[in-house]
XYZ file of C-alpha atoms in Angstrom:
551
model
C 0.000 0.000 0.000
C 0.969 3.744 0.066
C 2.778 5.345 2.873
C 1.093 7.786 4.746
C 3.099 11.050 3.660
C 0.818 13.093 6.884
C -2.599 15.245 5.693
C -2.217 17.628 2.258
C -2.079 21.049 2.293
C -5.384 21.565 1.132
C -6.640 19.434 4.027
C -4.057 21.168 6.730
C -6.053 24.458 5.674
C -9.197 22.646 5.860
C -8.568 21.480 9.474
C -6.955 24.799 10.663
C -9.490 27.027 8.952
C -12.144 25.276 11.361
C -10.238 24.915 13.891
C -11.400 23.236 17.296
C -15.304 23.199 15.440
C -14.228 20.759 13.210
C -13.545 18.092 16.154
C -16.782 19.086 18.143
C -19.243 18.597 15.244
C -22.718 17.211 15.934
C -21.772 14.335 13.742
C -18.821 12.095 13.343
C -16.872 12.847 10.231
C -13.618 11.005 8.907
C -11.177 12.478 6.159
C -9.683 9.805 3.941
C -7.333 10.317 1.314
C -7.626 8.780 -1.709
C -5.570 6.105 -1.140
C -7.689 5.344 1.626
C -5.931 6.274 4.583
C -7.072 8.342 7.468
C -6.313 11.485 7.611
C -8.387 12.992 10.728
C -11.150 11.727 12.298
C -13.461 14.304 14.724
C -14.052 13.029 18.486
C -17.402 11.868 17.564
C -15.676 9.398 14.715
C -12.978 8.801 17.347
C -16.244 7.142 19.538
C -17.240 4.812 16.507
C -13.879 4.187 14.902
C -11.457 4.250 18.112
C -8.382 2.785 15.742
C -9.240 5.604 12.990
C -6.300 7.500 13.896
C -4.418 9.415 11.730
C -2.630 7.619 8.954
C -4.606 4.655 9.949
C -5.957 2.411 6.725
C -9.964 2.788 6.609
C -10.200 -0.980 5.534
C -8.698 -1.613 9.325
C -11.137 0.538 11.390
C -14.110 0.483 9.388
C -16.686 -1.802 7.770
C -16.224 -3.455 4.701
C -19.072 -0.875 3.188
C -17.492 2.020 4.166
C -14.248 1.030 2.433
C -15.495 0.311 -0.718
C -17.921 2.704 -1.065
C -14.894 5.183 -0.187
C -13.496 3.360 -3.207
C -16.189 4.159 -5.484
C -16.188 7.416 -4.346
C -12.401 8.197 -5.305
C -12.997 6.536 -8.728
C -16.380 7.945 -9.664
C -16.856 11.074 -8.067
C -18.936 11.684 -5.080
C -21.829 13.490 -7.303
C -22.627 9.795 -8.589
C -22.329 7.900 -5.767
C -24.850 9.621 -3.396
C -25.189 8.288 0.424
C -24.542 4.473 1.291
C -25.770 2.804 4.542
C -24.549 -0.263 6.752
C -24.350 -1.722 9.841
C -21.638 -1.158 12.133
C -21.767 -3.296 15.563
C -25.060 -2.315 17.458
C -25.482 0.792 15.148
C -27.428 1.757 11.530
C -25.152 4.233 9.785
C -25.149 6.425 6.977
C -22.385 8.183 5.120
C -22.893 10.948 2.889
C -19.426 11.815 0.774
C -17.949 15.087 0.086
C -15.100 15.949 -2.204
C -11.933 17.724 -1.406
C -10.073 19.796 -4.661
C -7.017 17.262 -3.319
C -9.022 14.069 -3.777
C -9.895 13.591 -0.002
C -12.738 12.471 1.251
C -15.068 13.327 3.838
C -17.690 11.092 4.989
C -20.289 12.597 7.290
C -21.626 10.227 9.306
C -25.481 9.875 10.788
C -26.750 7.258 13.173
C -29.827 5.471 11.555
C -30.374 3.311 14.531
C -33.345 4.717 15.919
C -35.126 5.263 12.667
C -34.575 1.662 11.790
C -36.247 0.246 14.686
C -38.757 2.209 14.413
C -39.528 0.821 10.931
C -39.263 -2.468 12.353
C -41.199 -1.922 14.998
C -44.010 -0.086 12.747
C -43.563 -3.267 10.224
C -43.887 -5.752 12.821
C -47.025 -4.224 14.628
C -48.591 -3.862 10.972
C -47.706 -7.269 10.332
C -49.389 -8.312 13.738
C -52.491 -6.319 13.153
C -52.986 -8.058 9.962
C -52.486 -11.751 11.230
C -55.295 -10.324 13.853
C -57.339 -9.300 11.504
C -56.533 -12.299 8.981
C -57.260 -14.486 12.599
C -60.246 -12.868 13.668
C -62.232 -13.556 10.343
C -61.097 -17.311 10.287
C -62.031 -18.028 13.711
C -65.561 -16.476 13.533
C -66.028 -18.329 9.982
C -67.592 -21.487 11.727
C -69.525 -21.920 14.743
C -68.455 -25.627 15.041
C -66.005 -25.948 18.511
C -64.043 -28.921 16.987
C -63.330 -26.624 13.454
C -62.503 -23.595 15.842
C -60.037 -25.611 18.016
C -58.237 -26.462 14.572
C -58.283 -23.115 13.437
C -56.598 -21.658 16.525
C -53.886 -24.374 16.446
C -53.215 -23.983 13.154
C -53.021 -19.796 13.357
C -50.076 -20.691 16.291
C -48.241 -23.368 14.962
C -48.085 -21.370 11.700
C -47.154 -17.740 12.710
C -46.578 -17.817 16.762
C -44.888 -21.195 17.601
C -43.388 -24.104 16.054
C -46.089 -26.378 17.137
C -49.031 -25.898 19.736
C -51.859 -27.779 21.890
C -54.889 -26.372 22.588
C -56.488 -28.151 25.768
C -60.591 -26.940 26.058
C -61.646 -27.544 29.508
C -62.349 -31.084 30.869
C -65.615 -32.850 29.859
C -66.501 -35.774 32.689
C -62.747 -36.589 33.353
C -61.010 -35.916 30.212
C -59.727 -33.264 28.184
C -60.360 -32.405 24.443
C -57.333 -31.666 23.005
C -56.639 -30.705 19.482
C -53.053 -30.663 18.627
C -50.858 -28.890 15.596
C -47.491 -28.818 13.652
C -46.206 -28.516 10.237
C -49.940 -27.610 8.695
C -51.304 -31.045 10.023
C -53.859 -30.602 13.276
C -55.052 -33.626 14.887
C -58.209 -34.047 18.055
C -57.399 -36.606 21.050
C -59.309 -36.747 24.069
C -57.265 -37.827 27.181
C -57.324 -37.718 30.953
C -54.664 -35.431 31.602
C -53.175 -33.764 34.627
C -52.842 -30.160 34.147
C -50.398 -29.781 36.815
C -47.722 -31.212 34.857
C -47.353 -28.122 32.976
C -46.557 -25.608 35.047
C -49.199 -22.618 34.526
C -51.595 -24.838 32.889
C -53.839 -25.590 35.067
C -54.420 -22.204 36.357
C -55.047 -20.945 32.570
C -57.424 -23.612 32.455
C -59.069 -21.319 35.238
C -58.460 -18.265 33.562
C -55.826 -16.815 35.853
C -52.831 -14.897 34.119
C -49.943 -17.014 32.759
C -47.018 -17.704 34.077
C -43.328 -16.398 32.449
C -42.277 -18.952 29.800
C -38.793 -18.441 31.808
C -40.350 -20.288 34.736
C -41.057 -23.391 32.284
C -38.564 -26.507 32.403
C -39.326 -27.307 28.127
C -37.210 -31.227 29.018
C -40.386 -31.618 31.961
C -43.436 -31.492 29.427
C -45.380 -34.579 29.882
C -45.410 -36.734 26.449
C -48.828 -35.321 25.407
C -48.024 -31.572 25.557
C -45.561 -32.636 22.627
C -47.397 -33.122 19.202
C -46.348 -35.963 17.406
C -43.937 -34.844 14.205
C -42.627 -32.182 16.525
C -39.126 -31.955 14.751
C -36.189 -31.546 17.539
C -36.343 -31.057 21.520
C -38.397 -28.332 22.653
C -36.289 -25.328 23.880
C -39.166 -22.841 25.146
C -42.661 -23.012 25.814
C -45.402 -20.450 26.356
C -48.924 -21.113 28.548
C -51.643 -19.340 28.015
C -55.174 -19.024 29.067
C -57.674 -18.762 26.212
C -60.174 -16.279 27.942
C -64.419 -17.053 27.228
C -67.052 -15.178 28.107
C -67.372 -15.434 31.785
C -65.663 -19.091 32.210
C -62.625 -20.220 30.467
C -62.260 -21.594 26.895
C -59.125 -23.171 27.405
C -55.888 -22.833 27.492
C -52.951 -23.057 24.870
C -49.311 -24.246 24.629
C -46.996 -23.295 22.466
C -43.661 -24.958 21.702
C -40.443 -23.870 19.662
C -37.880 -26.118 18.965
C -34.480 -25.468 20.773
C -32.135 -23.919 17.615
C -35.028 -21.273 17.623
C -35.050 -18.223 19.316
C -36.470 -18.826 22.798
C -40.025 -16.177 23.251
C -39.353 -12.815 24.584
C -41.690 -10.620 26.111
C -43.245 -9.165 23.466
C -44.223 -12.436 21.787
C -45.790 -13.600 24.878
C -47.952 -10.551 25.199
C -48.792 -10.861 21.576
C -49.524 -14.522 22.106
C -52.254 -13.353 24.835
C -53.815 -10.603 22.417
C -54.237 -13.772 20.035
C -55.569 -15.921 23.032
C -58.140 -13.340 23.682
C -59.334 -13.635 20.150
C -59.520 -17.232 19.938
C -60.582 -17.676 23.143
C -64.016 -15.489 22.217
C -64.288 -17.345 19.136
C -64.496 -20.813 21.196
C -66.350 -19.047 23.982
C -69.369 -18.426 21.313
C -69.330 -21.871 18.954
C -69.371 -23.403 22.640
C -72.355 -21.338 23.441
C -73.638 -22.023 20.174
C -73.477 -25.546 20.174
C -75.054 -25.539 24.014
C -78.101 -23.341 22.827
C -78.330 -25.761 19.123
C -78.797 -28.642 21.651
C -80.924 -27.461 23.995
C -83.017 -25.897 21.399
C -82.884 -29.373 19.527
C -84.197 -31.109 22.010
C -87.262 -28.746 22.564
C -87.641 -28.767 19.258
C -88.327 -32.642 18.968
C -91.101 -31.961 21.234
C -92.941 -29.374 19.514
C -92.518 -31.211 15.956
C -94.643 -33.240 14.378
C -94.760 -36.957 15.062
C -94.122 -39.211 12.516
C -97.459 -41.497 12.158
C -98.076 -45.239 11.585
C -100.263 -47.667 11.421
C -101.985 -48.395 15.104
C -104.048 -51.398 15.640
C -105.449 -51.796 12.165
C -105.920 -48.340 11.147
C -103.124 -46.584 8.944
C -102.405 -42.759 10.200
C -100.588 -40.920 7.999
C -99.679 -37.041 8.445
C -97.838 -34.179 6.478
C -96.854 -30.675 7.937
C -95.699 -27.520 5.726
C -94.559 -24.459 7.985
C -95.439 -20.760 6.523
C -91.681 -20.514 6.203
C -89.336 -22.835 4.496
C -86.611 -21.611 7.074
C -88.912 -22.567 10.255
C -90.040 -26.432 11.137
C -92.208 -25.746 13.271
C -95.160 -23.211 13.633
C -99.057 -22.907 14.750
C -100.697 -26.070 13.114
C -100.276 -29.636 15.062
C -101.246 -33.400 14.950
C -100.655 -36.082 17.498
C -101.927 -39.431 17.316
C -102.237 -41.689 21.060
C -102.521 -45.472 20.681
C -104.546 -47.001 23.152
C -103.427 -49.806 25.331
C -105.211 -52.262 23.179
C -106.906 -53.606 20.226
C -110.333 -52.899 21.852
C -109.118 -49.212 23.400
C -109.970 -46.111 21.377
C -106.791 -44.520 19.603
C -106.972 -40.639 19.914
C -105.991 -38.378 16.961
C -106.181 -34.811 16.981
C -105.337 -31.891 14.755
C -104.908 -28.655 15.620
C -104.735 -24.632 14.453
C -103.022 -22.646 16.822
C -103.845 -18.440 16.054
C -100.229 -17.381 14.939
C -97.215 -18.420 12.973
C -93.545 -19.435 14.168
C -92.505 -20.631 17.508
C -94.158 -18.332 19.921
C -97.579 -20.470 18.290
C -95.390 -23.668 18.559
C -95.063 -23.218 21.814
C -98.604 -22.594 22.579
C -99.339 -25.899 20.330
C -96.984 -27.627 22.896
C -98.501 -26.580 25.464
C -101.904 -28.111 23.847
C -100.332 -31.260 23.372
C -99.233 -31.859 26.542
C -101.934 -30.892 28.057
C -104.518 -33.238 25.774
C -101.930 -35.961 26.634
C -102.661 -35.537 30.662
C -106.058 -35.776 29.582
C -106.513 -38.739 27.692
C -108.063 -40.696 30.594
C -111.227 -38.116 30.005
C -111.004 -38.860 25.983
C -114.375 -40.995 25.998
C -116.222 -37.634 26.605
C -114.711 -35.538 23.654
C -116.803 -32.302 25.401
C -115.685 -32.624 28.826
C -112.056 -33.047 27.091
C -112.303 -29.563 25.051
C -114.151 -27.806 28.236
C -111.183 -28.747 30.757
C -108.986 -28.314 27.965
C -110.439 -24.316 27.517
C -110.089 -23.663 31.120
C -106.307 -24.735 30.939
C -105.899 -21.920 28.135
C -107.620 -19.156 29.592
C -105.698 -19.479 33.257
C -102.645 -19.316 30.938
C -100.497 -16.861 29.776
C -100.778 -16.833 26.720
C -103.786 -14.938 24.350
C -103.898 -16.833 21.874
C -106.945 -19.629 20.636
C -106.660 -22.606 18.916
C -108.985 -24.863 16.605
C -108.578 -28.348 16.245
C -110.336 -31.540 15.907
C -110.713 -35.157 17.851
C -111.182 -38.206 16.168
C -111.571 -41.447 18.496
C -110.635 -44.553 16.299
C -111.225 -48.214 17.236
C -110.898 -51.351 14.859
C -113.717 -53.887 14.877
C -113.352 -56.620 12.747
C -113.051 -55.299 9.009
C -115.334 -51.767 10.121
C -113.549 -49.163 11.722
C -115.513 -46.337 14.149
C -114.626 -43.026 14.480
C -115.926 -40.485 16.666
C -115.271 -36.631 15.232
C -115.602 -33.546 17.302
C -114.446 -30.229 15.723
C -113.847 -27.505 18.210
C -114.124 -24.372 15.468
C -111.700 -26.682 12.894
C -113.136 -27.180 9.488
C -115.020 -30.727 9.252
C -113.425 -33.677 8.457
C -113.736 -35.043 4.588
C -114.575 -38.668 4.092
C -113.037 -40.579 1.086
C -115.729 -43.648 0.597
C -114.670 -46.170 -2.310
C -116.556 -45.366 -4.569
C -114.655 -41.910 -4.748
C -117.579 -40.074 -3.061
C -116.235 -37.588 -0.881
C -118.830 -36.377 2.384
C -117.992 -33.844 5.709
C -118.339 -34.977 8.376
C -121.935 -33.811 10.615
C -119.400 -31.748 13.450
C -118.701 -28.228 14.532
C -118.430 -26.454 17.414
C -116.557 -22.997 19.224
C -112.736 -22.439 19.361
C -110.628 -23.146 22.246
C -109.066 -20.582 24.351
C -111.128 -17.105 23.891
C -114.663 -18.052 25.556
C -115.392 -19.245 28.883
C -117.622 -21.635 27.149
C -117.238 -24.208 24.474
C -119.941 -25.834 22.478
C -119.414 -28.707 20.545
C -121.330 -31.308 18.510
C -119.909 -34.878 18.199
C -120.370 -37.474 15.128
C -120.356 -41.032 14.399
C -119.266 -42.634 11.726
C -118.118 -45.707 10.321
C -115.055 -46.539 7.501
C -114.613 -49.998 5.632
C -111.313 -50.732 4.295
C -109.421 -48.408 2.461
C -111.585 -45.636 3.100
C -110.115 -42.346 4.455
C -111.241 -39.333 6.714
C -109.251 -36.901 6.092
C -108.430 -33.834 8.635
C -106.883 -31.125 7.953
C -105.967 -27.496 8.930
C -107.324 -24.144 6.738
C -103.760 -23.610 5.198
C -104.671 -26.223 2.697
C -108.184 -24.303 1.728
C -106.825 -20.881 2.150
C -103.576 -21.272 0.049
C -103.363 -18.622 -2.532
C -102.175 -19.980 -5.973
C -103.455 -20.002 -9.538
C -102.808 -17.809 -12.610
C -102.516 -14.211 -10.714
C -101.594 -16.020 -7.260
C -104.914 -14.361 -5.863
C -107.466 -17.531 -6.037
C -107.937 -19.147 -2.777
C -107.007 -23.789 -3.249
C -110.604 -24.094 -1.729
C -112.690 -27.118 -0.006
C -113.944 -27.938 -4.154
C -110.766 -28.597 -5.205
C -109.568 -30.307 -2.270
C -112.746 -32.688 -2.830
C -111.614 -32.793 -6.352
C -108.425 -34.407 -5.380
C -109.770 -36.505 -2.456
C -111.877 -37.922 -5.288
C -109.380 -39.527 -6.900
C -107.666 -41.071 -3.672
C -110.087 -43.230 -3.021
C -109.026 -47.116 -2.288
C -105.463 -44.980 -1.686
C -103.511 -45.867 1.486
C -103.134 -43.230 4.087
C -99.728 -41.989 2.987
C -100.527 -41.945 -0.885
C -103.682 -39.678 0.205
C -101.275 -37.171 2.077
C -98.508 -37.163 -0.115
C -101.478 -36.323 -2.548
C -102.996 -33.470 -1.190
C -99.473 -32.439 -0.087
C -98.408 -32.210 -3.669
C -101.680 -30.317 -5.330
C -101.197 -27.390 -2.681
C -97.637 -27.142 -3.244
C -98.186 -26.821 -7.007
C -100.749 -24.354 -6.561
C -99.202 -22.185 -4.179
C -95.972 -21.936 -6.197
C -94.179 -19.279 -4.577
C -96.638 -17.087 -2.948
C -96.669 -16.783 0.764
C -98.900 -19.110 3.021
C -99.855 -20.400 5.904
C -98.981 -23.266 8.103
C -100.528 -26.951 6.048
C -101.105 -29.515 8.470
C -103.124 -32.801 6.985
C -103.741 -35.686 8.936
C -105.303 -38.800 7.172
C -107.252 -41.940 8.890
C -107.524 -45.095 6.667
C -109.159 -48.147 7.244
C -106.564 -50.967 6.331
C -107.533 -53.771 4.199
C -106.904 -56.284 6.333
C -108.680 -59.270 7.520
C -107.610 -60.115 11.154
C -105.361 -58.384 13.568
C -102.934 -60.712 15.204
C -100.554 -60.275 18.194
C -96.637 -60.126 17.597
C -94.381 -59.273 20.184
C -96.683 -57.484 21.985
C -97.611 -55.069 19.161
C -100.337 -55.678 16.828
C -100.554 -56.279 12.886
C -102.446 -56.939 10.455
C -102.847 -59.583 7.491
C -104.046 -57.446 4.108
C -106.174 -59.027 1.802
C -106.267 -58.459 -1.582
């Protein structure tokens, strides 16, 4: 290399032109000549260079950068190369050039540090914010618990942790557990003891989590440790997964040991994430509590599905005034009697009102006809108590419906109809002639009195009485959607069901209304059909009784 001949005179005037300034500037500044030795450094330089003493080689005291960008400058020209920016131990730097009418240089130097972590820091949080966000919509996509566990192990084993194990609280004496690493996310449920894992089974309580520095990784029991989990574990994070009043769990996460172990920050972000996905299991929990208790209710207030009782096929069919409700205001309920020589008690009802708030009230009727079906033999003393039930109650509504007491003797079949406001029964004869049935009476549930006027009547085999609710007669349809189905069309079609089994006839009438309706709004369609089966003899089996058809 050259020998240092000592600083030019152009850079001696320099220097003694500026005097003690020059070594108390605000930033550090080195001269280098261009052969790229030093040939003064100020006492701010001194602090970052502390070898950059005069006649010192910059590629000695400074980083590689600096030297060859000092380089460049001496062979371009400062004007070309503009400023240039590096690392230096714990510091950012930048150096901006300026040239000397000697060929010296002298880089001005500015600390970038602070600047730079702030990007980083502004990158980092923006970065967080959107996995949030990003998190937030998947784990409110799907009200299922079991697809929200997976979700929330996935989101940490992807972006938080190397692998992690979510652990919902227990159910009897065991733990769900759903499990993640390397995309794949698998659902065990084990009897566990959360004191093993130190934190654990206070997050499991919602309590704050401990310090992952207070966490022995080589003490995790063998379930805490997803299978697949590449390499020991060298830190591990527990934390609770807050719900809405009670815990939703808690979560573990797990980095492998040639990772960087979590620092501070990470665990607090880890507990902003918790808090998400611990509100996301908190309500598909709650969900899935409220979709079984309201499934269970539900069973109750739906229809029943019908069959044949001692002899006599019941079929039934129920339509609620909205395709996105199952249940609504109209009802039928059929009660077999203890024996083949017992009366069998059908009913069909209108309750005023649409959706559940008139499902419940048909509930309520149904139950309450069930308690009475000791008193069935007197279908007026039935509808009277029944009417006295429904005005102490609190509800306002009224109701319509119609009895039908059906016993089987020998190829006849007897029916006794009582209509409490409820359009008459039609009767389907053989011969395709189609009669009402000789009944009326007052609604149930607005008077103090009722008044009601019983029939008799009498069906061979394969004739039908049908019952049915005024959604079927009242359903709007036809060219304009403005013509009302009507009880001559419903004979119509009852006309041509006759010899039909009960079924066929519902499935029937069923299928006109629907075509005629179309589209147009309606009411709750409830149809109930009573057909005597063409059968010779009723025989025991197994306690239940059948019947032998003829032809």
């Amino acid at each position: 290399m050259t020998t240092f001949e000592g600083p030019s005179r152009s850079a001696q005037g320099l220097m003694s032109s500026v005097g003690a300034s020059w070594m108390r500037a605000p930033y550090p500044a080195l001269v280098v000549d261009a052969a790229g030795a030093v040939v003064e450094a100020n006492t701010r330089a001194a602090v970052l260079f502390p070898r950059a003493t005069r006649g010192a080689w910059l590629e000695d005291v400074a980083p590689r950068w600096l030297t060859e960008a000092h380089r460049r400058a001496v062979a371009d020209g400062t004007d070309s190369l503009g400023h240039v920016g590096g690392e230096h131990g714990e510091w950012s730097l930048e150096a901006y050039p300026t040239t000397g009418s000697d060929g010296h240089v002298v880089w001005w130097l500015v600390d970038d540090t602070d600047r730079l972590l702030a990007e980083r820091a502004l990158r980092s949080e923006q970065e967080r914010t959107a996995f949030l966000a990003d998190a937030s919509s998947r784990l409110l996509a799907s009200l299922n618990t079991e697809r929200c566990m997976e979700v929330t192990v996935e989101l940490a084993a992807e972006y938080l942790a190397d692998a992690a194990v979510l652990v919902a609280p227990a159910t009897g004496k065991r733990h769900p557990l759903a499990t993640g690493t390397g995309g794949r996310v698998t659902h065990h449920s084990l009897r566990i003891d959360p004191a093993m894992v130190p934190g654990l089974a206070e997050a499991l309580q919602g309590f704050p989590p401990v310090p992952s520095r207070w966490i022995d990784p080589a003490a995790l029991p063998g379930w805490a440790v997803p299978e697949g989990f590449a390499g020991p574990v060298g830190s591990v994070v527990v934390t609770p997964l807050p719900g809405h009043g009670v815990s939703a769990g808690a979560l573990i996460l797990l980095r492998r040991s040639d990772q960087a172990v979590f620092d501070a920050s990470e665990e607090v972000f880890a507990r902003v994430f918790a808090a998400r996905a611990g509100a996301a299991l908190s309500a598909a929990r709650l969900y899935g509590e409220q979709t079984g208790i309201t499934a269970t209710l539900m069973a109750e207030l739906l229809p029943p599905a019908l069959r044949q009782v001692h002899g006599v096929e019941f079929a039934g069919g129920y339509r609620a005034s909205k395709d996105s409700e199952r249940v609504g205001g109209d009802f039928y309920d059929v009660h077999p009697g203890a024996g083949t020589d017992q009366e069998t008690l059908a009913v069909l009802g209108d309750v005023c009102g649409k959706g559940l708030e008139a499902a419940v009230l048909t509930g309520k009727i149904r139950n309450t006809l069930h308690a009475l079906l000791p008193l069935a033999g007197d279908h007026g003393h039935l509808l009277r108590l029944l009417n006295g039930a429904l005005l102490t109650s609190r509800h306002t509504r009224f109701a319509t419906l119609v009895l039908a007491s059906v016993r089987r003797r020998g190829s006849a079949t007897h029916l006794r109809l009582t209509s409490a406001g409820h359009p008459a029964p039609l009767i389907v004869r053989n011969d395709g002639t189609v009669e009402l049935a000789d009944t009326s009476g007052t609604l149930i549930g607005a008077l103090p009195e009722v008044r009601s006027s019983t029939t008799h009547l009498t069906l061979r085999p394969g004739e039908t009485c049908l019952l049915y609710t005024d959604g079927v007669t009242e359903a709007h349809g036809g060219p304009l959607g403005d013509t009302m189905f009507g009880e001559s069309r419903l004979r119509a079609a009852l006309a041509e069901c006759a010899g039909m089994p009960a079924e066929a006839v519902v499935e029937r009438v069923q299928m006109l209304v629907s075509q005629w309706l179309d589209d147009n709004r309606h009411d709750d369609i409830a149809v109930m059909a009573i057909t005597a089966a063409r059968t010779a003899h009723l025989t025991a089996v197994d306690g239940h009784t059948a019947g032998r058809y003829t032809a």
